[in-house]
Short mmCIF file of C-alpha atoms and ligand atoms in Angstrom, two decimals:
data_model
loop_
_atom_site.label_atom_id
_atom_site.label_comp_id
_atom_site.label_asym_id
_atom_site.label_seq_id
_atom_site.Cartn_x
_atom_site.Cartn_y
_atom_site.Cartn_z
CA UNK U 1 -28.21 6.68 13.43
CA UNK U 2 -25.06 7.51 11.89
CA UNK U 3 -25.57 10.81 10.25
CA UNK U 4 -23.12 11.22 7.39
CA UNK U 5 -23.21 7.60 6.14
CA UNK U 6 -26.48 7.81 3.49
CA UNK U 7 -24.61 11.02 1.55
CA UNK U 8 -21.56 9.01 2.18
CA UNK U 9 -22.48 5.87 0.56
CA UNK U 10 -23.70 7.74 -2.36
CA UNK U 11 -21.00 8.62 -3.38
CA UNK U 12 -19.55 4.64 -3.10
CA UNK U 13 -21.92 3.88 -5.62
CA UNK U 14 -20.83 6.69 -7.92
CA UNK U 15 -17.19 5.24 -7.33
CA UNK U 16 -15.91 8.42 -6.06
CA UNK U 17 -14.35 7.44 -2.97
CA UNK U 18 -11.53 4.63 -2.53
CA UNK U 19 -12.63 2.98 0.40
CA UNK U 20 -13.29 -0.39 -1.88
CA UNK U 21 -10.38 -0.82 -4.14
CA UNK U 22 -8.70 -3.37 -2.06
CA UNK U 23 -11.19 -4.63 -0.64
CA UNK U 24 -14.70 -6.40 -0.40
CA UNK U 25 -17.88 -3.99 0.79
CA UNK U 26 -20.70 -6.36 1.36
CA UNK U 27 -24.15 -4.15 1.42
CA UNK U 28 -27.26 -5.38 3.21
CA UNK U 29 -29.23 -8.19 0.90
CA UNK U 30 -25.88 -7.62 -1.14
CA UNK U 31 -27.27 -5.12 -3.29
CA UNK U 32 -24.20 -3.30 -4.26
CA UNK U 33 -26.20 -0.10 -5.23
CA UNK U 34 -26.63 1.68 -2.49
CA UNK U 35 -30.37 2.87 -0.94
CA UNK U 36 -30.65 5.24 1.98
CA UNK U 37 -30.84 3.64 4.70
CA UNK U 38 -32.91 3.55 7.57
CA UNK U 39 -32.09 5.96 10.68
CA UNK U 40 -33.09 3.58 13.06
CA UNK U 41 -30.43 0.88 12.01
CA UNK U 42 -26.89 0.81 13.97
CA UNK U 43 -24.46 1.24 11.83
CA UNK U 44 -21.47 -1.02 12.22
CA UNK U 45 -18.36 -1.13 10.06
CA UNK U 46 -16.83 -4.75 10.36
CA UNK U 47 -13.13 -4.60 9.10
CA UNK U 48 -12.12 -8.94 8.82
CA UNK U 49 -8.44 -9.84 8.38
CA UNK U 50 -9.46 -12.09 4.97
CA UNK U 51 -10.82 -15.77 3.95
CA UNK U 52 -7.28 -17.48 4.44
CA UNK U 53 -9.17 -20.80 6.18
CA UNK U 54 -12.04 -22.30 6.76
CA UNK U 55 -12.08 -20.87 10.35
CA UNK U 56 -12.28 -17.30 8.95
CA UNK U 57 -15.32 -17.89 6.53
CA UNK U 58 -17.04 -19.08 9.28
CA UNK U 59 -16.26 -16.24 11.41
CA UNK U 60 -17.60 -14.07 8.30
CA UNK U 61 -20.81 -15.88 7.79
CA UNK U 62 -21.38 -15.64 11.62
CA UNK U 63 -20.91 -12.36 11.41
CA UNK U 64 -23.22 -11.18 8.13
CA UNK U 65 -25.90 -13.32 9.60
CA UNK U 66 -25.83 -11.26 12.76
CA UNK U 67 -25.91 -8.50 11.64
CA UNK U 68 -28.87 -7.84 8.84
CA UNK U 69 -31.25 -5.01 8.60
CA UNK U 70 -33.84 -7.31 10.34
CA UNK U 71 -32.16 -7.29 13.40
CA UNK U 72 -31.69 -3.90 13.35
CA UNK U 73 -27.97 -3.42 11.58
CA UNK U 74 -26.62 -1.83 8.44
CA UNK U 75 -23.32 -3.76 8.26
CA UNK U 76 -20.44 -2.29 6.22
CA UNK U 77 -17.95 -5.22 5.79
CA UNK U 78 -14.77 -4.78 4.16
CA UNK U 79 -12.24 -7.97 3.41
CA UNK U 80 -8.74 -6.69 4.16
CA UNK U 81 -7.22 -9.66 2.43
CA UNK U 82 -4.41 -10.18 4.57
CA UNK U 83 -3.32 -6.33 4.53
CA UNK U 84 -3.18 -4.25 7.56
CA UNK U 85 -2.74 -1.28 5.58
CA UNK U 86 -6.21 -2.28 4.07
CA UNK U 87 -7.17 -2.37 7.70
CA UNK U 88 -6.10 1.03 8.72
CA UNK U 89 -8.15 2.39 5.14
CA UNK U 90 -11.30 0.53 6.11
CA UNK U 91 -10.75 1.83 9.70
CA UNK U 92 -10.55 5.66 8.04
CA UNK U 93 -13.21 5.23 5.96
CA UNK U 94 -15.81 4.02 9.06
CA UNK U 95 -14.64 6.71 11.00
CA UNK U 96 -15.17 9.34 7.84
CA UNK U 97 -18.76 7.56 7.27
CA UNK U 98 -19.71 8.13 11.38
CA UNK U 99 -20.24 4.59 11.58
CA UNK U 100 -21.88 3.17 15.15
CA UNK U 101 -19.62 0.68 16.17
CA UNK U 102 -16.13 -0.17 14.38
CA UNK U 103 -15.38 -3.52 14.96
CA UNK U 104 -12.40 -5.48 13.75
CA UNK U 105 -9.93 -8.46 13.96
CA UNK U 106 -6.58 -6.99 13.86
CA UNK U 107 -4.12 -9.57 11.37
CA UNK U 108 -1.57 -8.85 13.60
CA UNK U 109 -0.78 -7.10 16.87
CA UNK U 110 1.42 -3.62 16.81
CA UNK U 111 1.05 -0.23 14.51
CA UNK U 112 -2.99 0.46 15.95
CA UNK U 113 -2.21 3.68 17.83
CA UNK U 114 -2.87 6.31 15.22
CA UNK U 115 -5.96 4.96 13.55
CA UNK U 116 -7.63 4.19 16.89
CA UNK U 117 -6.65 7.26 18.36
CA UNK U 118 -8.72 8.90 15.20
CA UNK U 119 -11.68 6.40 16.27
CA UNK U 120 -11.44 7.63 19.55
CA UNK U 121 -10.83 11.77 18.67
CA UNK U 122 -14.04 10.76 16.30
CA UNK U 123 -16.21 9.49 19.33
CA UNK U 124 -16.69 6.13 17.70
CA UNK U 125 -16.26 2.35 20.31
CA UNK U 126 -13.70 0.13 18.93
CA UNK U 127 -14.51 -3.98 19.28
CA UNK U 128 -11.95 -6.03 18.60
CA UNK U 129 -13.18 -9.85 18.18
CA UNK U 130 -10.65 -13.03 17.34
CA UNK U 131 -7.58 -11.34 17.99
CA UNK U 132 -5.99 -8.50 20.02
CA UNK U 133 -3.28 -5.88 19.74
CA UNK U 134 -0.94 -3.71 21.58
CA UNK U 135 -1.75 0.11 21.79
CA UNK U 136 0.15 2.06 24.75
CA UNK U 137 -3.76 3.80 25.69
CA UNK U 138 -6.11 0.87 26.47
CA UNK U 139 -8.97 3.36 26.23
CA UNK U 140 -8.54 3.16 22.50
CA UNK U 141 -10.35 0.40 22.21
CA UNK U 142 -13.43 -0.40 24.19
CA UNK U 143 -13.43 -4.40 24.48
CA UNK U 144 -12.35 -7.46 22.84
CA UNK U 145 -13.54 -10.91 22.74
CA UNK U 146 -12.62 -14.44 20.78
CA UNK U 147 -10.23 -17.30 22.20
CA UNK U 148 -7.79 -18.03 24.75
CA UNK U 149 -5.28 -18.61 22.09
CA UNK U 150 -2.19 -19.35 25.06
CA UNK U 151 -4.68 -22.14 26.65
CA UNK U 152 -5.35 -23.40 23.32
CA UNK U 153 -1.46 -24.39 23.18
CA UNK U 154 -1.61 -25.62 26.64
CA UNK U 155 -4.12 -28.16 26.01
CA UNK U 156 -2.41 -28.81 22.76
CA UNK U 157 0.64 -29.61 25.26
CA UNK U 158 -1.12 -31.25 27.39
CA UNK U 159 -3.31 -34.01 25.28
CA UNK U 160 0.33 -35.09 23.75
CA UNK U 161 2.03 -35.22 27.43
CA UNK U 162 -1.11 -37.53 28.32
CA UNK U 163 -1.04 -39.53 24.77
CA UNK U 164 2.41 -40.03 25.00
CA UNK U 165 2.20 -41.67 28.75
CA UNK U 166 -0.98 -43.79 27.85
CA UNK U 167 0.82 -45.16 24.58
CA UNK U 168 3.78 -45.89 26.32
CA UNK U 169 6.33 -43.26 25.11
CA UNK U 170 6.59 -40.72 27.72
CA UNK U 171 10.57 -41.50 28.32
CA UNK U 172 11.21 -41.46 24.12
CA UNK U 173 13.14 -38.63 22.58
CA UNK U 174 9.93 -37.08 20.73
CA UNK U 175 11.27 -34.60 17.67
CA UNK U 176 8.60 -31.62 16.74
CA UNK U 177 7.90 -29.58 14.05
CA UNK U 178 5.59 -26.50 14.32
CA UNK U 179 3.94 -24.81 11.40
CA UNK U 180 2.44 -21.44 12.20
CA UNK U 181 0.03 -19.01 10.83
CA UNK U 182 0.28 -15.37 10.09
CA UNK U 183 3.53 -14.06 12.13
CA UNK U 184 2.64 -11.53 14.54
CA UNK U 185 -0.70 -12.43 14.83
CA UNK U 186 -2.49 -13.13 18.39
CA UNK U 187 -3.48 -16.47 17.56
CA UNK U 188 0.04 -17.57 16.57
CA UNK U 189 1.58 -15.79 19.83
CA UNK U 190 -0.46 -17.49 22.25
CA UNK U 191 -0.55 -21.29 20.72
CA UNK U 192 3.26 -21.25 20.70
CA UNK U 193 4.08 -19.82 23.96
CA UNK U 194 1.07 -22.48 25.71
CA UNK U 195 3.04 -25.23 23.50
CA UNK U 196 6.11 -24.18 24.82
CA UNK U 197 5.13 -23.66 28.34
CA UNK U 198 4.51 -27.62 28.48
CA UNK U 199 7.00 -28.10 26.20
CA UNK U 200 9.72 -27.16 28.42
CA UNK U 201 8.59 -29.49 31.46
CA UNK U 202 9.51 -32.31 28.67
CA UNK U 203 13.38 -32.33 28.40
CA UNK U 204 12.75 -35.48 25.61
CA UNK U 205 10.62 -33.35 23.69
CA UNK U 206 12.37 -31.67 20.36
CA UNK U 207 11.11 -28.29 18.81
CA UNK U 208 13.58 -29.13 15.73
CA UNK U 209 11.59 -25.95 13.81
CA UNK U 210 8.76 -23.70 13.30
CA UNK U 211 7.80 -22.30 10.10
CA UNK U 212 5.10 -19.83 8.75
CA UNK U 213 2.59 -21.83 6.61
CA UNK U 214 0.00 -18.88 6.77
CA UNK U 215 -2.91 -20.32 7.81
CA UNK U 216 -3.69 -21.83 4.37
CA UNK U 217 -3.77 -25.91 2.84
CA UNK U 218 -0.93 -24.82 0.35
CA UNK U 219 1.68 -23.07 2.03
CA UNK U 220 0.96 -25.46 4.91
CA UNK U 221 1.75 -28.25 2.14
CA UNK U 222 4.69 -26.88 0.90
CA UNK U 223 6.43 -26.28 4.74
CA UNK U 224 5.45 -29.57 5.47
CA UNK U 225 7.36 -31.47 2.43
CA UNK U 226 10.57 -28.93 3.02
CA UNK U 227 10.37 -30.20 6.44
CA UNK U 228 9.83 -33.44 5.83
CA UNK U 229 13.19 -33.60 3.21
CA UNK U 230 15.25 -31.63 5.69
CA UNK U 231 14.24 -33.77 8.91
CA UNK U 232 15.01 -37.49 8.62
CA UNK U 233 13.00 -37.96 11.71
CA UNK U 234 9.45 -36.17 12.60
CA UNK U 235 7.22 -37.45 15.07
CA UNK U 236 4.96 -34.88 15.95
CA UNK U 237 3.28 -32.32 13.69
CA UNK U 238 1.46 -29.44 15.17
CA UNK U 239 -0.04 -27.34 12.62
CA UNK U 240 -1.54 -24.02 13.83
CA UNK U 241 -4.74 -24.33 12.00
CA UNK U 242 -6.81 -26.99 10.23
CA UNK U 243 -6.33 -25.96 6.64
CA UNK U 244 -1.84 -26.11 7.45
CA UNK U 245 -2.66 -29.88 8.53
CA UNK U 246 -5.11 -30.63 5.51
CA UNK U 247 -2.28 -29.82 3.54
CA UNK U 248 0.63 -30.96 5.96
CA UNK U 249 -1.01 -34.78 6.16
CA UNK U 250 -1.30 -34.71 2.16
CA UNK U 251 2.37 -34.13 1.87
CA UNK U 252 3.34 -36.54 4.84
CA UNK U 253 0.98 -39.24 2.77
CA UNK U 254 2.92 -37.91 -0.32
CA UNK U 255 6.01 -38.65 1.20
CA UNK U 256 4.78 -42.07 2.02
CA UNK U 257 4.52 -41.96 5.74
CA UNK U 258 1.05 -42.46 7.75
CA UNK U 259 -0.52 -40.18 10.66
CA UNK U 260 -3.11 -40.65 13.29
CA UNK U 261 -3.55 -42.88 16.13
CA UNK U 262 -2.35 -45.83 13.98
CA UNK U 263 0.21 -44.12 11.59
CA UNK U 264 3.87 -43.17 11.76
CA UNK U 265 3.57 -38.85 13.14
CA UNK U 266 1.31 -38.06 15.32
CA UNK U 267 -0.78 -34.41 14.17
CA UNK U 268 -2.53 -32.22 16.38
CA UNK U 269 -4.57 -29.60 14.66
CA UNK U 270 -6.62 -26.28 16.03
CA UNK U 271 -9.85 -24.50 14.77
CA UNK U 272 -12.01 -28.17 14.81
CA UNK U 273 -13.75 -27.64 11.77
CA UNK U 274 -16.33 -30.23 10.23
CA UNK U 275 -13.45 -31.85 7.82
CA UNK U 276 -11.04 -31.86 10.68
CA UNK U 277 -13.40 -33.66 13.28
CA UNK U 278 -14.19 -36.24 10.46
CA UNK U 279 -10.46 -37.01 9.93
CA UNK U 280 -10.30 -37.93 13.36
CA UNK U 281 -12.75 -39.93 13.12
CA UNK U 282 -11.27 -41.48 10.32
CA UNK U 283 -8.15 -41.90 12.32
CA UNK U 284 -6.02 -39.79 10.34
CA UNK U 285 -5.17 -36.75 12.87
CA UNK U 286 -4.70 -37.12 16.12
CA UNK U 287 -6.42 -33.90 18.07
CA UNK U 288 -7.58 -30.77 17.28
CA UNK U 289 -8.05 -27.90 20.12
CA UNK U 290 -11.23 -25.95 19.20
CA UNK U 291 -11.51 -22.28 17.97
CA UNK U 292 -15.02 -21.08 17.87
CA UNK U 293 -15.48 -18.83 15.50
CA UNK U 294 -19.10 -18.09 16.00
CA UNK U 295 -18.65 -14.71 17.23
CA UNK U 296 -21.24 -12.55 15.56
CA UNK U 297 -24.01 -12.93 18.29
CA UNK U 298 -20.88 -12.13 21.31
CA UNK U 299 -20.22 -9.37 19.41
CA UNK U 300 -24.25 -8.61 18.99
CA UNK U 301 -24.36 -9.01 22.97
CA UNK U 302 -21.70 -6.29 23.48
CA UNK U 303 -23.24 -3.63 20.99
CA UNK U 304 -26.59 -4.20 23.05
CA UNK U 305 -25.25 -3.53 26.18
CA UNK U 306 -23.64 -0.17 24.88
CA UNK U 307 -26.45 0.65 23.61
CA UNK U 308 -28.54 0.70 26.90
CA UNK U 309 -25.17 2.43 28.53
CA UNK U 310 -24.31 -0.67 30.55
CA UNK U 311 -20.10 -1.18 31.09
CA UNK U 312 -19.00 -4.07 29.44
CA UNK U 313 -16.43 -6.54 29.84
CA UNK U 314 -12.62 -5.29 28.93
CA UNK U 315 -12.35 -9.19 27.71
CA UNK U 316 -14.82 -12.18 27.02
CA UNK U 317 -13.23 -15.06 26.26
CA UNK U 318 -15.29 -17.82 24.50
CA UNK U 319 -15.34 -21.48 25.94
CA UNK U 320 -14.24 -23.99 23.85
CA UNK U 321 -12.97 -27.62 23.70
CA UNK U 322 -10.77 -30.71 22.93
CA UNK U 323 -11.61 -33.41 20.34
CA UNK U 324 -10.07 -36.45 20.01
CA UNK U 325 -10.72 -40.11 19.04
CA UNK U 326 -12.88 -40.55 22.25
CA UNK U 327 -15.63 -37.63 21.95
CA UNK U 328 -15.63 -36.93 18.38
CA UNK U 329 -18.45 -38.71 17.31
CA UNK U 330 -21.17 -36.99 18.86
CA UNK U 331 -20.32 -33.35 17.52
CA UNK U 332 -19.33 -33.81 13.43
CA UNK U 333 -23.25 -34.21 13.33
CA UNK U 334 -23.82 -30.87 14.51
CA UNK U 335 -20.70 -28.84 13.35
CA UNK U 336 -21.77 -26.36 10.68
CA UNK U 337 -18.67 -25.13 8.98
O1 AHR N 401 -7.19 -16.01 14.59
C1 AHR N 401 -7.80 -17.27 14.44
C2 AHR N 401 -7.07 -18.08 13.42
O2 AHR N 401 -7.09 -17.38 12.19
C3 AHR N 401 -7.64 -19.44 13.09
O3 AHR N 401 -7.10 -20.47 13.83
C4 AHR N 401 -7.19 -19.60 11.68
O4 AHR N 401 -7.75 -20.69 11.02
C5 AHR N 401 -7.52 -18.27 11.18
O5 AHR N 401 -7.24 -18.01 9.92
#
């Protein structure tokens, strides 16, 4: 299918090009030699913002596993580790290798224009998948789909308006502390301003701060225990991701305090991975609002209906859920990441 890429890829083995030096290049059946491939395959070049969480590793694996050479792919997947400049490189070098499909989760939201105007000059669809971005021409990208990141921080909102009614404490002065991911990305956008919007229909409730943990266990760890020595009182931790509150809880429990349903803050969590669900089980966080990051087959769906020519959806949005002490049980069983 896409013509250049075999003489292209040579020359990736023979280390000529750049395209790899920041980043990961995962071949199919991992070889890391490179054969010439197939003509019948569909090239897609998969650009992923890094393996900061748990969340994202799953979105990976979801990803290599739908796309293999028996299904019909040759995947080209490049780890940008947390760079958009790495981003913008991997973009070039799909659209320099005449790559299929380009498909990518931008880390954060602004500075697309150029490359995706040379994706578009270059004839080649742009999918975006987990999060969006602002380009002033919409036609330079040709769909997007992943979470409704603003109604995740509703219902985030919205559980601890109803928890805080059914444990009695809906007329208490409730202090807050926030610790976000990656700034600028979509995900970190949307679960703030939902937050917020129910936030502000609770004059008792306190956003004392919000700080970056970056979506990983230590950062979120260290935040957490500056927090936690500047604010005498905390009663509410809301940690944008699971891996923030895996390490947010261990410096609370450092600090000597307890969480949960039972324990001194209450923590609310997002992405609901396996770990996650089973600390709610074990009464030791609160709620966590689900991200699904099983994408790869969404994305799949999209690249088969360009393929026969059929218009696609400008958005898909993927449905997801709420888990809390009263329906956890019945999905940690069946959660694979
Ligand atoms: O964009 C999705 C977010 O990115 C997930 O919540 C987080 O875990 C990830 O790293």
């Amino acid at each position: 299918m896409a013509g250049l890429l075999a003489g292209a890829m040579g020359l990736w083995g023979c280390g000529i090009t750049d395209v790899t030096q920041d980043s990961e290049i995962v071949h199919p059946a991992g070889e890391d030699t490179i054969t010439p491939i197939d003509d019948s395959l569909i090239v897609v070049g998969v650009s992923q913002v890094g393996s900061e969480s748990v969340w994202r590793t799953a979105n990976t694996n979801s990803i290599q596993e739908t796309f293999t050479t028996e299904s019909g792919y040759f995947l080209i997947f490049e780890n940008a580790r947390q760079k958009q400049e790495n981003q913008i490189k991997a973009i070039r070098g799909f659209i320099s290798q005449q790559v299929d499909y380009i498909v990518f989760s931008p880390i954060t939201e602004d500075g697309w224009d150029t490359v995706l105007q040379e994706a578009k000059d270059a004839g080649i669809p742009v999918i975006l998948f987990d999060r969006k971005l602002n380009v002033e021409d919409e036609s330079l990208y040709t769909t997007w789909v992943g979470s409704d990141f603003h109604e995740e921080g509703e219902k985030a909102g919205k559980w601890l308006q109803d928890y805080l009614k059914k444990v009695g404490r809906e007329e208490e002065e409730i202090n807050i502390v926030e610790l976000q991911g990656t700034a600028g990305a979509t995900a970190v956008i949307g679960r703030t301003a939902g937050f917020e919007d129910v936030a502000e229909h609770n004059e008792n409730w306190h956003i004392l701060d919000r700080v970056d943990g970056e979506y990983t266990t230590t950062k979120g760890k260290e935040v957490m225990r500056q927090m936690l020595a500047e604010y005498p009182e905390i009663h509410v931790v809301v940690a944008q991701n699971d891996d923030m509150m895996f390490g947010a809880i261990d410096a609370i429990e450092e600090a000597g305090y307890t969480t949960g349903p039972e324990g001194d803050i209450i923590v609310i969590s997002f992405d609901a991975c396996k770990n996650a669900l089973q600390m709610i089980a074990d009464k030791q966080l609160n709620v966590d609002v689900e991200c699904n990051p099983l994408q790869g087959p969404y994305i799949e769906g999209i690249i088969e209906q360009l393929e026969k020519g059929e218009k696609v959806e400008r958005e898909t949005y993927i449905k997801e859920q709420v888990f809390d002490i009263s329906n956890v049980e019945e999905s940690i069983e069946e959660r694979t990441y």
